[in-house]
Each structure stands twice: as structure tokens, then as C-alpha cells.
């Protein structure tokens, strides 16, 4: 499959929404972002998945996903743990009363929740990194679903997908499974949809008039559904009504993709910026919360910028973004880490 420019642009928009979503903006704004920012990434992953590529060699598929998702997860968390330990030694950082061993339990359990209050099974070193382990599990589930689609057709695989989603939704009310496996099950709403859209080459738009009309209707429907369903968050398993959560996630994903496609028609500066962020979205996801903390901790004894930045969501978002760009540049110059992340 020819890699389409809009895919990187979409991921770039998505990762910027993730950064904004991890700041203290107005709750209504955060509700809109959380409705579709993670569903968007699951959808794109499903859209890019090709069963036939790995049909004869599932072990290679597992290996590639493990290398791409699981290895960066553990490497990043080890780096963060070592950094915080060093800062703690020099009294520049606090482990909040927890020992490194307790943090490691959270890392290996692989959950970004619960957060209020967190437990020993919550990865507090890098809360956003739950997505990598969740996506790894989701990729394995999608492989099984696409295998059933290939062998038994759309009706059977769709029913199987429904059962998987229902299992993830129900079990999350009682226990948060390791490696966010329950989220991986629920994510099939978006991953399997993305796979089917690409598999059947579904394209609803025929001209600019219909495109603008559909987009306007979708935006209106999105806000209606959000107002009905309320706040959602895949990490904390806050779905409210599963049907409305699914509809809002798919609508937000569709709107973002259409916006990305419009941007991608021209080689503009905006397109290049979004594409750059999209190509480096995993690195940004992993480091955008960690690096600003290190910066503020290490500079706290010299200048009082913490109070200024931490109380301004816009400034803190910019700090996250700029520090992420610097991190990308540095990692690309380090051969070992470059091989891990790229």
C-alpha cells in the first residue's frame, strides 16, 4: 500500500491534541479532545494493518510489534526511572514516598490508571505510555479478527468483534487488566473499523459540496453526542454509554482525517509541521510529560519559572511541545536510542 501523506498529518494533529489534553484547560474543551484523540490513533493503526502481509508468518508480526511498541515502552520507563532516581539523589526530585521497586511494579503491570487515587499497579513514571502496551495487545486481537474475516467473512468477524468489545467494556468495571488489555478489546471499535474502511476502499465523499455538507453534519452530531454522553477517557476506562462513546469517537476521527486530507493536498508549511509531529508521535507521546518535569525540577533552585509555567496551560503545552522536539533531535543523534525508537 502506498503510504498516504494525510496519515502522518492525522497523527500529528492527534499528538498535539494529546499534549493539549494533558493540560489544565477548561473541562468542556478537554471533554471534546478526550472523546476522540486516542480512538483516532487506534483507527489509524487499524487502517494501516494488512493481514495478508503477515498471514503466513504470524510470529514475525508479533516480533515486529513487540520491537516497535513493547521495547520502547520499557526502555523509556527505565530511562525515566534512572533519571528520577538521580534527581532524587541530588534532592531535586521526590518519589512521592514510593520506592523504585513500587514504580517498577506499575511499569510491568502496564496501566495508566487508576489515578484518583493511584495504586501500586499504576505506572506513575509515564502515564501516557500505557498506550504502547495497549496498542500491542490491540494489534494481536486485530490479527485474530482479520484472520476470522479472511476465513469466515464480514458477518462472523463483526459478531466476534462485538463480543471482544463487550468483554473489554464489562471487565473494566471490575478490574483493570494488565497491559491495558481491556482497553485493547474496546479499541476494536476503532481498529476494526479502520481496517474495514481500508479493506473495502470505502469513500463516502464525491465532491467538495458533499464533503463540506458531510463535515458540517458530522461536527454538529459530534457535539450533540458529546453533550449527551459527557466526559470520557479511555485510559481511566470512563466510557459512559458505550454506543455514544463509539459514535463520538468515530465522528471525531472522521472529522480529523478529513481536515488532515485537506491540509495534505498542498506541500504547505502547516502540512510539513503536522507530518513531522506525526512521524515522531511515539517519541512525543513517551516524553512530553517527563521532560518538562525534569526541566522544572532542575531549574527550580535557580529560577522560579515553575509557578509561571505550571499555572498556564498554554505555556505548559508549549513547554511540552518544544521539549519534545529537542528530545527528538537528541535521540536521533544517539545510535542506540535511534535504533530503539525508529
mmCIF file of N, CA and C in Angstrom, residues 120-228:
data_model
loop_
_atom_site.group_PDB
_atom_site.id
_atom_site.type_symbol
_atom_site.label_atom_id
_atom_site.label_comp_id
_atom_site.label_asym_id
_atom_site.label_seq_id
_atom_site.Cartn_x
_atom_site.Cartn_y
_atom_site.Cartn_z
ATOM 1 N N UNK A 120 -0.598 0.683 43.430
ATOM 2 C CA UNK A 120 0.732 0.139 43.151
ATOM 3 C C UNK A 120 0.831 -0.364 41.712
ATOM 4 N N UNK A 121 -0.338 -0.605 41.075
ATOM 5 C CA UNK A 121 -0.362 -1.130 39.708
ATOM 6 C C UNK A 121 -0.444 -0.026 38.655
ATOM 7 N N UNK A 122 -0.436 1.223 39.086
ATOM 8 C CA UNK A 122 -0.465 2.346 38.151
ATOM 9 C C UNK A 122 0.958 2.754 37.794
ATOM 10 N N UNK A 123 1.226 2.868 36.504
ATOM 11 C CA UNK A 123 2.551 3.318 36.062
ATOM 12 C C UNK A 123 2.615 4.838 36.154
ATOM 13 N N UNK A 124 3.102 5.331 37.285
ATOM 14 C CA UNK A 124 3.174 6.772 37.504
ATOM 15 C C UNK A 124 4.419 7.404 36.897
ATOM 16 N N UNK A 125 5.366 6.581 36.465
ATOM 17 C CA UNK A 125 6.567 7.127 35.827
ATOM 18 C C UNK A 125 6.222 7.780 34.498
ATOM 19 N N UNK A 126 5.378 7.110 33.738
ATOM 20 C CA UNK A 126 4.984 7.627 32.424
ATOM 21 C C UNK A 126 3.562 7.170 32.126
ATOM 22 N N UNK A 127 2.603 7.907 32.641
ATOM 23 C CA UNK A 127 1.196 7.528 32.479
ATOM 24 C C UNK A 127 0.805 7.360 31.006
ATOM 25 N N UNK A 128 1.193 8.285 30.104
ATOM 26 C CA UNK A 128 0.779 8.136 28.699
ATOM 27 C C UNK A 128 1.312 6.887 28.003
ATOM 28 N N UNK A 129 2.380 6.284 28.550
ATOM 29 C CA UNK A 129 2.988 5.136 27.867
ATOM 30 C C UNK A 129 2.117 3.892 27.897
ATOM 31 N N UNK A 130 1.015 3.910 28.671
ATOM 32 C CA UNK A 130 0.080 2.782 28.656
ATOM 33 C C UNK A 130 -0.357 2.465 27.232
ATOM 34 N N UNK A 131 -0.422 3.502 26.401
ATOM 35 C CA UNK A 131 -0.947 3.330 25.045
ATOM 36 C C UNK A 131 -0.128 2.331 24.237
ATOM 37 N N UNK A 132 1.179 2.296 24.438
ATOM 38 C CA UNK A 132 2.024 1.392 23.646
ATOM 39 C C UNK A 132 1.717 -0.067 23.948
ATOM 40 N N UNK A 133 1.580 -0.402 25.232
ATOM 41 C CA UNK A 133 1.243 -1.781 25.583
ATOM 42 C C UNK A 133 -0.191 -2.105 25.180
ATOM 43 N N UNK A 134 -1.081 -1.116 25.328
ATOM 44 C CA UNK A 134 -2.458 -1.314 24.892
ATOM 45 C C UNK A 134 -2.544 -1.547 23.397
ATOM 46 N N UNK A 135 -1.757 -0.792 22.624
ATOM 47 C CA UNK A 135 -1.752 -0.946 21.173
ATOM 48 C C UNK A 135 -1.142 -2.282 20.764
ATOM 49 N N UNK A 136 -0.136 -2.740 21.506
ATOM 50 C CA UNK A 136 0.449 -4.057 21.231
ATOM 51 C C UNK A 136 -0.603 -5.149 21.392
ATOM 52 N N UNK A 137 -1.319 -5.125 22.510
ATOM 53 C CA UNK A 137 -2.381 -6.113 22.736
ATOM 54 C C UNK A 137 -3.487 -5.978 21.689
ATOM 55 N N UNK A 138 -3.836 -4.740 21.367
ATOM 56 C CA UNK A 138 -4.882 -4.497 20.372
ATOM 57 C C UNK A 138 -4.476 -5.028 18.999
ATOM 58 N N UNK A 139 -3.208 -4.913 18.659
ATOM 59 C CA UNK A 139 -2.713 -5.410 17.368
ATOM 60 C C UNK A 139 -2.849 -6.924 17.277
ATOM 61 N N UNK A 140 -2.596 -7.616 18.388
ATOM 62 C CA UNK A 140 -2.743 -9.075 18.407
ATOM 63 C C UNK A 140 -4.208 -9.472 18.265
ATOM 64 N N UNK A 141 -5.084 -8.743 18.942
ATOM 65 C CA UNK A 141 -6.520 -9.013 18.822
ATOM 66 C C UNK A 141 -6.987 -8.760 17.399
ATOM 67 N N UNK A 142 -6.526 -7.654 16.814
ATOM 68 C CA UNK A 142 -6.919 -7.327 15.442
ATOM 69 C C UNK A 142 -6.456 -8.401 14.471
ATOM 70 N N UNK A 143 -5.281 -8.949 14.703
ATOM 71 C CA UNK A 143 -4.785 -10.030 13.837
ATOM 72 C C UNK A 143 -5.766 -11.193 13.842
ATOM 73 N N UNK A 144 -6.258 -11.569 15.006
ATOM 74 C CA UNK A 144 -7.209 -12.680 15.112
ATOM 75 C C UNK A 144 -8.535 -12.334 14.434
ATOM 76 N N UNK A 145 -8.982 -11.095 14.590
ATOM 77 C CA UNK A 145 -10.237 -10.673 13.962
ATOM 78 C C UNK A 145 -10.122 -10.640 12.442
ATOM 79 N N UNK A 146 -9.004 -10.145 11.941
ATOM 80 C CA UNK A 146 -8.824 -10.101 10.482
ATOM 81 C C UNK A 146 -8.637 -11.507 9.912
ATOM 82 N N UNK A 147 -8.067 -12.401 10.712
ATOM 83 C CA UNK A 147 -7.959 -13.801 10.300
ATOM 84 C C UNK A 147 -9.346 -14.412 10.163
ATOM 85 N N UNK A 148 -10.231 -14.120 11.120
ATOM 86 C CA UNK A 148 -11.606 -14.626 11.036
ATOM 87 C C UNK A 148 -12.363 -13.971 9.885
ATOM 88 N N UNK A 149 -12.048 -12.706 9.611
ATOM 89 C CA UNK A 149 -12.671 -12.008 8.475
ATOM 90 C C UNK A 149 -12.265 -12.645 7.157
ATOM 91 N N UNK A 150 -10.994 -13.023 7.066
ATOM 92 C CA UNK A 150 -10.475 -13.660 5.857
ATOM 93 C C UNK A 150 -11.091 -15.045 5.653
ATOM 94 N N UNK A 151 -11.292 -15.773 6.736
ATOM 95 C CA UNK A 151 -11.753 -17.163 6.639
ATOM 96 C C UNK A 151 -13.274 -17.304 6.630
ATOM 97 N N UNK A 152 -13.957 -16.465 7.437
ATOM 98 C CA UNK A 152 -15.394 -16.683 7.647
ATOM 99 C C UNK A 152 -16.274 -15.517 7.215
ATOM 100 N N UNK A 153 -15.669 -14.427 6.769
ATOM 101 C CA UNK A 153 -16.459 -13.333 6.239
ATOM 102 C C UNK A 153 -16.757 -12.224 7.232
ATOM 103 N N UNK A 154 -17.428 -11.189 6.725
ATOM 104 C CA UNK A 154 -17.670 -9.971 7.493
ATOM 105 C C UNK A 154 -18.633 -10.184 8.655
ATOM 106 N N UNK A 155 -19.715 -10.921 8.416
ATOM 107 C CA UNK A 155 -20.738 -11.093 9.452
ATOM 108 C C UNK A 155 -20.165 -11.766 10.700
ATOM 109 N N UNK A 156 -19.438 -12.859 10.504
ATOM 110 C CA UNK A 156 -18.882 -13.594 11.642
ATOM 111 C C UNK A 156 -17.831 -12.768 12.377
ATOM 112 N N UNK A 157 -16.924 -12.151 11.622
ATOM 113 C CA UNK A 157 -15.850 -11.374 12.256
ATOM 114 C C UNK A 157 -16.404 -10.153 12.987
ATOM 115 N N UNK A 158 -17.479 -9.563 12.455
ATOM 116 C CA UNK A 158 -18.102 -8.414 13.119
ATOM 117 C C UNK A 158 -18.755 -8.835 14.434
ATOM 118 N N UNK A 159 -19.401 -10.002 14.421
ATOM 119 C CA UNK A 159 -20.008 -10.520 15.645
ATOM 120 C C UNK A 159 -18.934 -10.838 16.682
ATOM 121 N N UNK A 160 -17.847 -11.437 16.229
ATOM 122 C CA UNK A 160 -16.730 -11.740 17.122
ATOM 123 C C UNK A 160 -16.137 -10.454 17.697
ATOM 124 N N UNK A 161 -16.030 -9.442 16.860
ATOM 125 C CA UNK A 161 -15.523 -8.133 17.293
ATOM 126 C C UNK A 161 -16.428 -7.542 18.369
ATOM 127 N N UNK A 162 -17.733 -7.664 18.172
ATOM 128 C CA UNK A 162 -18.703 -7.164 19.150
ATOM 129 C C UNK A 162 -18.513 -7.835 20.512
ATOM 130 N N UNK A 163 -18.296 -9.150 20.507
ATOM 131 C CA UNK A 163 -18.086 -9.891 21.754
ATOM 132 C C UNK A 163 -16.807 -9.439 22.459
ATOM 133 N N UNK A 164 -15.756 -9.205 21.673
ATOM 134 C CA UNK A 164 -14.481 -8.738 22.237
ATOM 135 C C UNK A 164 -14.664 -7.367 22.890
ATOM 136 N N UNK A 165 -15.349 -6.463 22.188
ATOM 137 C CA UNK A 165 -15.605 -5.115 22.716
ATOM 138 C C UNK A 165 -16.419 -5.187 24.004
ATOM 139 N N UNK A 166 -17.460 -6.005 23.980
ATOM 140 C CA UNK A 166 -18.331 -6.143 25.145
ATOM 141 C C UNK A 166 -17.568 -6.702 26.348
ATOM 142 N N UNK A 167 -16.685 -7.667 26.087
ATOM 143 C CA UNK A 167 -15.866 -8.234 27.162
ATOM 144 C C UNK A 167 -14.994 -7.152 27.799
ATOM 145 N N UNK A 168 -14.299 -6.377 26.966
ATOM 146 C CA UNK A 168 -13.426 -5.321 27.481
ATOM 147 C C UNK A 168 -14.187 -4.279 28.271
ATOM 148 N N UNK A 169 -15.362 -3.920 27.784
ATOM 149 C CA UNK A 169 -16.194 -2.912 28.449
ATOM 150 C C UNK A 169 -16.684 -3.408 29.804
ATOM 151 N N UNK A 170 -17.151 -4.655 29.850
ATOM 152 C CA UNK A 170 -17.709 -5.213 31.089
ATOM 153 C C UNK A 170 -16.634 -5.483 32.134
ATOM 154 N N UNK A 171 -15.527 -6.087 31.715
ATOM 155 C CA UNK A 171 -14.488 -6.477 32.675
ATOM 156 C C UNK A 171 -13.837 -5.262 33.322
ATOM 157 N N UNK A 172 -13.802 -4.130 32.583
ATOM 158 C CA UNK A 172 -13.146 -2.927 33.115
ATOM 159 C C UNK A 172 -13.898 -2.328 34.297
ATOM 160 N N UNK A 173 -15.148 -2.735 34.490
ATOM 161 C CA UNK A 173 -15.923 -2.259 35.632
ATOM 162 C C UNK A 173 -15.496 -2.941 36.932
ATOM 163 N N UNK A 174 -14.781 -4.067 36.788
ATOM 164 C CA UNK A 174 -14.397 -4.850 37.958
ATOM 165 C C UNK A 174 -12.882 -4.891 38.178
ATOM 166 N N UNK A 175 -12.120 -4.908 37.089
ATOM 167 C CA UNK A 175 -10.668 -4.984 37.199
ATOM 168 C C UNK A 175 -10.029 -4.343 35.971
ATOM 169 N N UNK A 176 -8.904 -3.655 36.185
ATOM 170 C CA UNK A 176 -8.140 -3.079 35.082
ATOM 171 C C UNK A 176 -7.060 -4.089 34.707
ATOM 172 N N UNK A 177 -7.207 -4.720 33.561
ATOM 173 C CA UNK A 177 -6.333 -5.822 33.180
ATOM 174 C C UNK A 177 -4.912 -5.349 32.872
ATOM 175 N N UNK A 178 -3.915 -6.225 33.067
ATOM 176 C CA UNK A 178 -2.520 -5.876 32.749
ATOM 177 C C UNK A 178 -2.363 -5.468 31.292
ATOM 178 N N UNK A 179 -1.426 -4.580 31.056
ATOM 179 C CA UNK A 179 -1.093 -4.083 29.722
ATOM 180 C C UNK A 179 -2.321 -3.473 29.027
ATOM 181 N N UNK A 180 -3.242 -2.966 29.850
ATOM 182 C CA UNK A 180 -4.457 -2.305 29.322
ATOM 183 C C UNK A 180 -5.198 -3.198 28.330
ATOM 184 N N UNK A 181 -5.227 -4.500 28.627
ATOM 185 C CA UNK A 181 -5.843 -5.452 27.693
ATOM 186 C C UNK A 181 -7.328 -5.178 27.514
ATOM 187 N N UNK A 182 -8.000 -4.732 28.573
ATOM 188 C CA UNK A 182 -9.425 -4.417 28.453
ATOM 189 C C UNK A 182 -9.650 -3.228 27.514
ATOM 190 N N UNK A 183 -8.744 -2.232 27.574
ATOM 191 C CA UNK A 183 -8.840 -1.103 26.636
ATOM 192 C C UNK A 183 -8.598 -1.589 25.212
ATOM 193 N N UNK A 184 -7.647 -2.509 25.058
ATOM 194 C CA UNK A 184 -7.347 -3.069 23.737
ATOM 195 C C UNK A 184 -8.587 -3.717 23.134
ATOM 196 N N UNK A 185 -9.375 -4.387 23.978
ATOM 197 C CA UNK A 185 -10.610 -5.014 23.494
ATOM 198 C C UNK A 185 -11.610 -3.952 23.033
ATOM 199 N N UNK A 186 -11.801 -2.916 23.850
ATOM 200 C CA UNK A 186 -12.739 -1.842 23.498
ATOM 201 C C UNK A 186 -12.270 -1.092 22.256
ATOM 202 N N UNK A 187 -10.962 -0.990 22.080
ATOM 203 C CA UNK A 187 -10.405 -0.242 20.940
ATOM 204 C C UNK A 187 -10.740 -0.871 19.596
ATOM 205 N N UNK A 188 -11.242 -2.118 19.599
ATOM 206 C CA UNK A 188 -11.623 -2.757 18.334
ATOM 207 C C UNK A 188 -12.754 -2.006 17.637
ATOM 208 N N UNK A 189 -13.495 -1.209 18.396
ATOM 209 C CA UNK A 189 -14.489 -0.325 17.784
ATOM 210 C C UNK A 189 -13.834 0.484 16.675
ATOM 211 N N UNK A 190 -12.644 0.966 16.946
ATOM 212 C CA UNK A 190 -11.958 1.865 16.028
ATOM 213 C C UNK A 190 -10.953 1.134 15.131
ATOM 214 N N UNK A 191 -10.220 0.184 15.698
ATOM 215 C CA UNK A 191 -9.205 -0.520 14.904
ATOM 216 C C UNK A 191 -9.836 -1.373 13.809
ATOM 217 N N UNK A 192 -10.864 -2.121 14.167
ATOM 218 C CA UNK A 192 -11.508 -2.978 13.168
ATOM 219 C C UNK A 192 -12.245 -2.133 12.134
ATOM 220 N N UNK A 193 -12.800 -1.003 12.570
ATOM 221 C CA UNK A 193 -13.447 -0.075 11.625
ATOM 222 C C UNK A 193 -12.434 0.467 10.629
ATOM 223 N N UNK A 194 -11.262 0.885 11.136
ATOM 224 C CA UNK A 194 -10.214 1.386 10.254
ATOM 225 C C UNK A 194 -9.760 0.339 9.264
ATOM 226 N N UNK A 195 -9.610 -0.887 9.738
ATOM 227 C CA UNK A 195 -9.215 -1.996 8.860
ATOM 228 C C UNK A 195 -10.251 -2.215 7.761
ATOM 229 N N UNK A 196 -11.532 -2.223 8.120
ATOM 230 C CA UNK A 196 -12.594 -2.481 7.141
ATOM 231 C C UNK A 196 -12.706 -1.353 6.121
ATOM 232 N N UNK A 197 -12.545 -0.114 6.573
ATOM 233 C CA UNK A 197 -12.610 1.030 5.646
ATOM 234 C C UNK A 197 -11.536 0.909 4.577
ATOM 235 N N UNK A 198 -10.332 0.533 4.974
ATOM 236 C CA UNK A 198 -9.244 0.367 4.010
ATOM 237 C C UNK A 198 -9.433 -0.894 3.166
ATOM 238 N N UNK A 199 -9.879 -1.962 3.794
ATOM 239 C CA UNK A 199 -10.045 -3.242 3.093
ATOM 240 C C UNK A 199 -11.075 -3.128 1.974
ATOM 241 N N UNK A 200 -12.197 -2.470 2.264
ATOM 242 C CA UNK A 200 -13.272 -2.342 1.272
ATOM 243 C C UNK A 200 -13.196 -1.038 0.481
ATOM 244 N N UNK A 201 -12.134 -0.253 0.725
ATOM 245 C CA UNK A 201 -11.915 1.007 -0.002
ATOM 246 C C UNK A 201 -13.143 1.912 0.066
ATOM 247 N N UNK A 202 -13.637 2.106 1.268
ATOM 248 C CA UNK A 202 -14.842 2.910 1.471
ATOM 249 C C UNK A 202 -14.496 4.392 1.378
ATOM 250 N N UNK A 203 -15.220 5.096 0.542
ATOM 251 C CA UNK A 203 -15.034 6.540 0.387
ATOM 252 C C UNK A 203 -16.393 7.174 0.162
ATOM 253 N N UNK A 204 -16.849 7.922 1.160
ATOM 254 C CA UNK A 204 -18.197 8.474 1.099
ATOM 255 C C UNK A 204 -18.278 9.779 0.312
ATOM 256 N N UNK A 205 -17.154 10.418 0.051
ATOM 257 C CA UNK A 205 -17.184 11.774 -0.491
ATOM 258 C C UNK A 205 -16.897 11.788 -1.984
ATOM 259 N N UNK A 206 -17.681 12.564 -2.708
ATOM 260 C CA UNK A 206 -17.541 12.601 -4.158
ATOM 261 C C UNK A 206 -17.172 13.977 -4.688
ATOM 262 N N UNK A 207 -17.536 15.024 -3.998
ATOM 263 C CA UNK A 207 -17.183 16.372 -4.440
ATOM 264 C C UNK A 207 -17.099 17.301 -3.228
ATOM 265 N N UNK A 208 -16.630 18.504 -3.456
ATOM 266 C CA UNK A 208 -16.409 19.444 -2.356
ATOM 267 C C UNK A 208 -17.700 19.817 -1.635
ATOM 268 N N UNK A 209 -18.795 19.931 -2.409
ATOM 269 C CA UNK A 209 -20.070 20.298 -1.784
ATOM 270 C C UNK A 209 -20.505 19.236 -0.783
ATOM 271 N N UNK A 210 -20.460 17.979 -1.223
ATOM 272 C CA UNK A 210 -20.845 16.890 -0.323
ATOM 273 C C UNK A 210 -19.873 16.779 0.841
ATOM 274 N N UNK A 211 -18.596 17.020 0.551
ATOM 275 C CA UNK A 211 -17.588 16.952 1.611
ATOM 276 C C UNK A 211 -17.884 17.977 2.700
ATOM 277 N N UNK A 212 -18.132 19.216 2.317
ATOM 278 C CA UNK A 212 -18.424 20.270 3.290
ATOM 279 C C UNK A 212 -19.729 20.001 4.033
ATOM 280 N N UNK A 213 -20.711 19.478 3.308
ATOM 281 C CA UNK A 213 -22.004 19.170 3.925
ATOM 282 C C UNK A 213 -21.855 18.062 4.957
ATOM 283 N N UNK A 214 -21.192 16.977 4.572
ATOM 284 C CA UNK A 214 -20.987 15.856 5.490
ATOM 285 C C UNK A 214 -20.184 16.284 6.714
ATOM 286 N N UNK A 215 -19.144 17.075 6.488
ATOM 287 C CA UNK A 215 -18.307 17.522 7.608
ATOM 288 C C UNK A 215 -19.099 18.372 8.597
ATOM 289 N N UNK A 216 -19.933 19.264 8.069
ATOM 290 C CA UNK A 216 -20.757 20.121 8.929
ATOM 291 C C UNK A 216 -21.738 19.289 9.747
ATOM 292 N N UNK A 217 -22.352 18.309 9.089
ATOM 293 C CA UNK A 217 -23.296 17.425 9.786
ATOM 294 C C UNK A 217 -22.578 16.626 10.872
ATOM 295 N N UNK A 218 -21.390 16.124 10.537
ATOM 296 C CA UNK A 218 -20.621 15.323 11.498
ATOM 297 C C UNK A 218 -20.191 16.141 12.708
ATOM 298 N N UNK A 219 -19.774 17.387 12.478
ATOM 299 C CA UNK A 219 -19.382 18.259 13.592
ATOM 300 C C UNK A 219 -20.571 18.516 14.510
ATOM 301 N N UNK A 220 -21.731 18.788 13.900
ATOM 302 C CA UNK A 220 -22.949 19.015 14.681
ATOM 303 C C UNK A 220 -23.313 17.776 15.494
ATOM 304 N N UNK A 221 -23.283 16.615 14.840
ATOM 305 C CA UNK A 221 -23.604 15.361 15.529
ATOM 306 C C UNK A 221 -22.612 15.067 16.650
ATOM 307 N N UNK A 222 -21.338 15.378 16.395
ATOM 308 C CA UNK A 222 -20.307 15.135 17.406
ATOM 309 C C UNK A 222 -20.616 15.893 18.692
ATOM 310 N N UNK A 223 -20.947 17.170 18.575
ATOM 311 C CA UNK A 223 -21.221 17.968 19.769
ATOM 312 C C UNK A 223 -22.528 17.552 20.445
ATOM 313 N N UNK A 224 -23.482 17.093 19.657
ATOM 314 C CA UNK A 224 -24.731 16.591 20.243
ATOM 315 C C UNK A 224 -24.461 15.341 21.071
ATOM 316 N N UNK A 225 -23.692 14.416 20.490
ATOM 317 C CA UNK A 225 -23.382 13.161 21.188
ATOM 318 C C UNK A 225 -22.543 13.428 22.436
ATOM 319 N N UNK A 226 -21.574 14.343 22.334
ATOM 320 C CA UNK A 226 -20.744 14.683 23.498
ATOM 321 C C UNK A 226 -21.599 15.263 24.623
ATOM 322 N N UNK A 227 -22.543 16.126 24.256
ATOM 323 C CA UNK A 227 -23.411 16.734 25.273
ATOM 324 C C UNK A 227 -24.286 15.688 25.951
ATOM 325 N N UNK A 228 -24.613 14.619 25.232
ATOM 326 C CA UNK A 228 -25.429 13.541 25.806
ATOM 327 C C UNK A 228 -24.579 12.613 26.667
#
